CSV table of C-alpha atoms in Angstrom, one decimal:
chain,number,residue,atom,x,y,z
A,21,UNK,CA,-13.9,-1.4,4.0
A,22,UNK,CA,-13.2,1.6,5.0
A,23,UNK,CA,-10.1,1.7,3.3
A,24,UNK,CA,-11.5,1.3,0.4
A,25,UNK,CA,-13.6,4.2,0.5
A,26,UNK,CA,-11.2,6.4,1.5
A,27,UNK,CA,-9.1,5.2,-1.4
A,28,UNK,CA,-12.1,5.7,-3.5
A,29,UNK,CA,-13.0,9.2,-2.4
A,30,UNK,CA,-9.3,10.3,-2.9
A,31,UNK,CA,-9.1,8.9,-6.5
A,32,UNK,CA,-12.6,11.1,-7.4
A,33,UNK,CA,-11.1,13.9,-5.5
A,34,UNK,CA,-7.7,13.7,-7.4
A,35,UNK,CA,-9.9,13.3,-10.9
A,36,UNK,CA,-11.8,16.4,-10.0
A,37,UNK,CA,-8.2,17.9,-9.5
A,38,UNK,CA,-6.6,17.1,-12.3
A,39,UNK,CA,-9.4,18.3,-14.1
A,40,UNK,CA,-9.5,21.8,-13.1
A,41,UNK,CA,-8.1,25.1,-14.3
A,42,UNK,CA,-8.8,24.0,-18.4
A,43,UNK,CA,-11.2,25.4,-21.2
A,44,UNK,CA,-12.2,23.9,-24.1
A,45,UNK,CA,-11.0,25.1,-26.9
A,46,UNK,CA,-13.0,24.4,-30.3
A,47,UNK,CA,-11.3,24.2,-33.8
A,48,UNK,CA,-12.5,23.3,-37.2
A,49,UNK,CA,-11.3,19.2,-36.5
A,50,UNK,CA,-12.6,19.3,-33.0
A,51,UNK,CA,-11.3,21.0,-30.2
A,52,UNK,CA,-8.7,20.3,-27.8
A,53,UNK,CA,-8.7,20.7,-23.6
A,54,UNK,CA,-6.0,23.8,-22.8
A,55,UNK,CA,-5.1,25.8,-19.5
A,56,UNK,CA,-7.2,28.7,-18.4
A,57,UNK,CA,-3.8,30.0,-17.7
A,58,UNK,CA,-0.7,29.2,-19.3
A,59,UNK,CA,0.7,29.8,-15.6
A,60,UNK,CA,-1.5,27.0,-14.4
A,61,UNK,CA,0.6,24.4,-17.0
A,62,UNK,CA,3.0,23.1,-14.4
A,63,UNK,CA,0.6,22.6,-11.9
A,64,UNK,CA,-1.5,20.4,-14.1
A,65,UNK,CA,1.3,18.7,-15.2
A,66,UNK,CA,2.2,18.1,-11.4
A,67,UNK,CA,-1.5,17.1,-11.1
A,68,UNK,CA,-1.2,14.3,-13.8
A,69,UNK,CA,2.4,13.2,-12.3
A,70,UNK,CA,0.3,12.7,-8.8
A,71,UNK,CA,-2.8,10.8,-10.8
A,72,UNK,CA,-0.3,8.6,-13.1
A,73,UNK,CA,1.5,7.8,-9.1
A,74,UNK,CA,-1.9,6.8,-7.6
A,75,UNK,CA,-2.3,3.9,-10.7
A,76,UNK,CA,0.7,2.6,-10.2
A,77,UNK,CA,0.3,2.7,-6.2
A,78,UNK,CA,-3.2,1.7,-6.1
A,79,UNK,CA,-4.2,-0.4,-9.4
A,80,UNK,CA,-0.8,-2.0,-9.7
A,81,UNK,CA,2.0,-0.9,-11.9
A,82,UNK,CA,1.6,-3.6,-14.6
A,83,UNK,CA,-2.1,-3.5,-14.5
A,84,UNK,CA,-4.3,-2.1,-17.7
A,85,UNK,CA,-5.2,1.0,-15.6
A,86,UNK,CA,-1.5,1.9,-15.1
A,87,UNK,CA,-0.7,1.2,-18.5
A,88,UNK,CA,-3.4,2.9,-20.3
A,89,UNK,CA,-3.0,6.2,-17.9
A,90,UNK,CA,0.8,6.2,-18.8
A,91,UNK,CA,-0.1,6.0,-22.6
A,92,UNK,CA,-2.9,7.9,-22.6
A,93,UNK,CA,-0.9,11.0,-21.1
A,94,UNK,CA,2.4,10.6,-23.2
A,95,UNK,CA,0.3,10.7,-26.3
A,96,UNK,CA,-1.5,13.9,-24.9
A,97,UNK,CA,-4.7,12.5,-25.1
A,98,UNK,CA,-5.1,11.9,-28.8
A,99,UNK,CA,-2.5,14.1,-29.5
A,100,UNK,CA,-4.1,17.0,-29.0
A,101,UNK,CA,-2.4,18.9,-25.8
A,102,UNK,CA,-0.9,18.2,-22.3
A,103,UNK,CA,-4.1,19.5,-20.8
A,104,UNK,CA,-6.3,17.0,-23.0
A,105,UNK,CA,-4.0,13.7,-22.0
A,106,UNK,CA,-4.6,15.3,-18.4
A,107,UNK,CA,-8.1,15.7,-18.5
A,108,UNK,CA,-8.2,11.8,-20.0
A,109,UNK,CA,-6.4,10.8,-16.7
A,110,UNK,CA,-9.0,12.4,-14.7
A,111,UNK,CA,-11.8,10.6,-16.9
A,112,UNK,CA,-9.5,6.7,-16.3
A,113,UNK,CA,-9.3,7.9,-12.4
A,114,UNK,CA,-13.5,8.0,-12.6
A,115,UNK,CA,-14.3,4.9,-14.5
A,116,UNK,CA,-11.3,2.6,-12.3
A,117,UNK,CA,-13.6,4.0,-9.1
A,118,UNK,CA,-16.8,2.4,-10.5
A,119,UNK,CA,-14.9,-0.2,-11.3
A,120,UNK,CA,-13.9,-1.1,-8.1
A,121,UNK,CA,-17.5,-0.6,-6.6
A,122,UNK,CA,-18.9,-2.8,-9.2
A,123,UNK,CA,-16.4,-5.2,-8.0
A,124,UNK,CA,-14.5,-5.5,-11.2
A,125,UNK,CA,-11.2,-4.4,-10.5
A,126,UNK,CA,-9.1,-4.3,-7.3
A,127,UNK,CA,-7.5,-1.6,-5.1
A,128,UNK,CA,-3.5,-3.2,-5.0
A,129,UNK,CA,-2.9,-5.4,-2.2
A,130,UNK,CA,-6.6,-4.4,-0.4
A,131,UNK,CA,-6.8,-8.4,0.0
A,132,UNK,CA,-3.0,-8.3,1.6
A,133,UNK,CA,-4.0,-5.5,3.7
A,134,UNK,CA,-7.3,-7.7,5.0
A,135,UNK,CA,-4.3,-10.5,5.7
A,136,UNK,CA,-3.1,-8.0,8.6
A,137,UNK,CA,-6.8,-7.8,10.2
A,138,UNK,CA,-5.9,-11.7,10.4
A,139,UNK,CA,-3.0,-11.5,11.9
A,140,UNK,CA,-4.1,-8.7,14.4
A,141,UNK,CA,-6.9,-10.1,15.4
A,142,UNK,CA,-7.2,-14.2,14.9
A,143,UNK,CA,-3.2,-15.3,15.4
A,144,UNK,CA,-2.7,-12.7,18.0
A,145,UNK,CA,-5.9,-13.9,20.0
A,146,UNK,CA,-4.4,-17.6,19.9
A,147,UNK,CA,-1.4,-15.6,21.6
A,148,UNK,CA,-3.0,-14.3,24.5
A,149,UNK,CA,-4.8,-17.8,25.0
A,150,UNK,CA,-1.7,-19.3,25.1
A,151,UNK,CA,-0.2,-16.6,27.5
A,152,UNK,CA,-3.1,-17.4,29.7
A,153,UNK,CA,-2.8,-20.8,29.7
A,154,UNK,CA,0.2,-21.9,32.8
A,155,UNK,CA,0.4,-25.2,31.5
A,156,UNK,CA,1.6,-23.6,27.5
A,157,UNK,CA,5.7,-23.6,26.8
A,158,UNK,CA,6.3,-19.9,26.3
A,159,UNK,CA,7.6,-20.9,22.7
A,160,UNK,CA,4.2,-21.4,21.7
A,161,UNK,CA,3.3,-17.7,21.9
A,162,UNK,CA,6.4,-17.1,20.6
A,163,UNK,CA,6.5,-18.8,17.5
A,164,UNK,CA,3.0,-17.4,17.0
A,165,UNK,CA,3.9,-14.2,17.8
A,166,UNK,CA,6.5,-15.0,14.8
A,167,UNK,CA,4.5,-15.5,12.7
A,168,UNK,CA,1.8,-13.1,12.9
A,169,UNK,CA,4.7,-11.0,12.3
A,170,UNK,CA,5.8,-12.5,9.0
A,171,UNK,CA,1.6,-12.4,7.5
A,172,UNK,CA,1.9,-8.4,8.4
A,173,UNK,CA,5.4,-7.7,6.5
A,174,UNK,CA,4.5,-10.2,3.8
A,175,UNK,CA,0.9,-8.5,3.3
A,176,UNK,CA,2.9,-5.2,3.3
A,177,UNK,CA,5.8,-5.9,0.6
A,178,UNK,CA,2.8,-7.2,-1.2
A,179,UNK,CA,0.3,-4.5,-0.9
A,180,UNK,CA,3.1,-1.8,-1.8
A,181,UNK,CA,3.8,-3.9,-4.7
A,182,UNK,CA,7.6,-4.5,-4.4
A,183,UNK,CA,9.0,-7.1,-5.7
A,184,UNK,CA,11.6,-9.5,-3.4
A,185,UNK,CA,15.0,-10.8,-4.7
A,186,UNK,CA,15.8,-12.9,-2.1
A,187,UNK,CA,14.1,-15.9,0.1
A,188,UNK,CA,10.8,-14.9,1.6
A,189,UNK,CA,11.6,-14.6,5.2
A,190,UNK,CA,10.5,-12.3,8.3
A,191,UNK,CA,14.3,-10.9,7.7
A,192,UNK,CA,14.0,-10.3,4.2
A,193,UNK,CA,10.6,-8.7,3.9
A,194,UNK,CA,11.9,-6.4,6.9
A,195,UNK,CA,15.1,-5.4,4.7
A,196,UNK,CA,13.2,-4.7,1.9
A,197,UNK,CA,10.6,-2.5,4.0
A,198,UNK,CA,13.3,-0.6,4.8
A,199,UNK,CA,15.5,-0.1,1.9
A,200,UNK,CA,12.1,1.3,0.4
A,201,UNK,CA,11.9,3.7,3.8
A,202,UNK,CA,8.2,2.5,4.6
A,203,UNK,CA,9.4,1.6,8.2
A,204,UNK,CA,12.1,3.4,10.4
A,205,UNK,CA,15.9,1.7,11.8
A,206,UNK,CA,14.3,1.1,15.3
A,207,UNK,CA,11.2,-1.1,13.5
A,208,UNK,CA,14.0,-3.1,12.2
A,209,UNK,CA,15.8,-3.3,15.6
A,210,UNK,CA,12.4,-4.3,17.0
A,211,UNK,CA,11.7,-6.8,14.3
A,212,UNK,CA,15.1,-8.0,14.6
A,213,UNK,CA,14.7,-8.6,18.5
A,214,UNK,CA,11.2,-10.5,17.7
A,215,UNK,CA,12.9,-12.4,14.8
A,216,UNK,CA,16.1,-13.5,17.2
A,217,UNK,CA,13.1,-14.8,19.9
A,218,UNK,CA,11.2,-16.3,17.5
A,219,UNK,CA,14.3,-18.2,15.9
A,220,UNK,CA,15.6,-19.6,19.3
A,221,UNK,CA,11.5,-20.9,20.0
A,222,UNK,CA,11.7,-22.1,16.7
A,223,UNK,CA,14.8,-24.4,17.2
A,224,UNK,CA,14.4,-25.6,20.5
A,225,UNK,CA,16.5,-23.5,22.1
A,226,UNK,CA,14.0,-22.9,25.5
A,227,UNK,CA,16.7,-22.3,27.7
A,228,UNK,CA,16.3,-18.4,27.3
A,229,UNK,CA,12.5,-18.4,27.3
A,230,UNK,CA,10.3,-17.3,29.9
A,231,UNK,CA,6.3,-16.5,30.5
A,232,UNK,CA,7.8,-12.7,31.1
A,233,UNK,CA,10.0,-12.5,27.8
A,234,UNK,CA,6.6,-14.2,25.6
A,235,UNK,CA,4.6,-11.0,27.0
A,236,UNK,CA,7.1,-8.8,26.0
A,237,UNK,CA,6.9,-10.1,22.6
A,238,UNK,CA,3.4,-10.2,22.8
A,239,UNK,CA,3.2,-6.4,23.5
A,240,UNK,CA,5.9,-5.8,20.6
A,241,UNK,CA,4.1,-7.8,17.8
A,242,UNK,CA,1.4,-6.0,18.8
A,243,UNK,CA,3.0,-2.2,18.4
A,244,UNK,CA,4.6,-3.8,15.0
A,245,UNK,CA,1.4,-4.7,13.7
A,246,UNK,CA,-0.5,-1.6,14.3
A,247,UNK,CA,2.5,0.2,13.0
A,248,UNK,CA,2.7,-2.0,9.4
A,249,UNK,CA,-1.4,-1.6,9.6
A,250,UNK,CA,-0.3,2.6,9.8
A,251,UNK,CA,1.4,2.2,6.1
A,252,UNK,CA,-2.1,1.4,4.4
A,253,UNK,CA,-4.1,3.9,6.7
């Protein structure tokens, strides 16, 4: 929820934004919206480049909102003037806010985010029963442990809106997290470690596992999860 909000403020904050530094100007078919100062022109332009960004990040980049904001500043409002298709933008940023209270449109993968809560919190609590239970195989925290990992990166590909060309995996969604530089080389040799423990649980393989190397995992999934909850803070 409180996400959300702080999603919401920024979006009425960037409106406000991209907003400022204009004047009306009034002409005998209307009027059109025009910088205060021509030197101001780049910066509103910049302004509208950050707001057409937020659609695509926040409202999904083939959603109505993105599509509309795109079209609605290429045709320069209604063809009237950079400034005017910017100060429409700031009017879409507005109405997509009260849309979102009302319930009738979504912030992009808000639902994927809540998917990590579940995995934080639910799966990893399962974990630490496990852990505490001696007469539990360590492979049953393990594979858990797995797969908690797997609903965070999954919930994270989603919720950046990126699409996957290979075979939904823990492997794959940590490649594509990090060709798209939203996690850093030693997340991936961390993920890779869980993923190589998980693998051998997974298969049967117990002759490696130990209570000792299930808490280690245990503490790792937990770091990786706050750190994939960190992309969406």
């Amino acid at each position: 929820m409180q996400q959300k909000q702080n999603v919401l403020a920024y979006a009425r904050r960037m409106a406000k934004e991209v907003q400022s530094n204009m004047t009306w100007e009034a002409t005998d078919y209307g009027g059109y919206w025009t910088a205060t100062d021509r030197s101001q022109v780049a910066r509103i332009d910049a302004r509208a480049a950050a707001a057409l960004e937020f659609f695509r990040q926040y409202a999904g980049a083939d959603s109505f909102w993105t599509r509309r904001a795109k079209d609605v500043y290429e045709k320069e409002g209604d063809h009237q003037s950079l400034e005017s298709g910017a100060r429409a933008l700031g009017e879409l940023l507005l109405e997509w806010s009260r849309q979102v209270e009302a319930g009738m449109a979504d912030i992009i993968g808000s639902r994927a985010w809540g998917e990590v809560g579940v995995a934080s919190t639910d799966v990893m609590a399962q974990v630490r029963q496990l852990m505490q239970d001696r007469d539990a195989h360590p492979a049953a925290a393990i594979v858990l442990c797995g797969a908690a990992l797997e609903i965070g990166l999954r919930a994270a590909v989603e919720a950046h809106d990126l699409a996957l060309d290979e075979r939904a995996s823990l492997g794959s969604f940590t490649r594509l997290l990090r060709r798209k530089q939203l996690i850093t080389q030693q997340d991936v040799k961390d993920l890779e470690q869980c993923a190589d423990l998980r693998n051998l649980a997974a298969h049967g393989d117990f002759s490696g596992l130990s209570p000792e190397r299930a808490g280690l995992m245990e503490q790792q999934t937990n770091i990786l999860l706050r750190r994939l909850a960190d992309l969406h803070a």
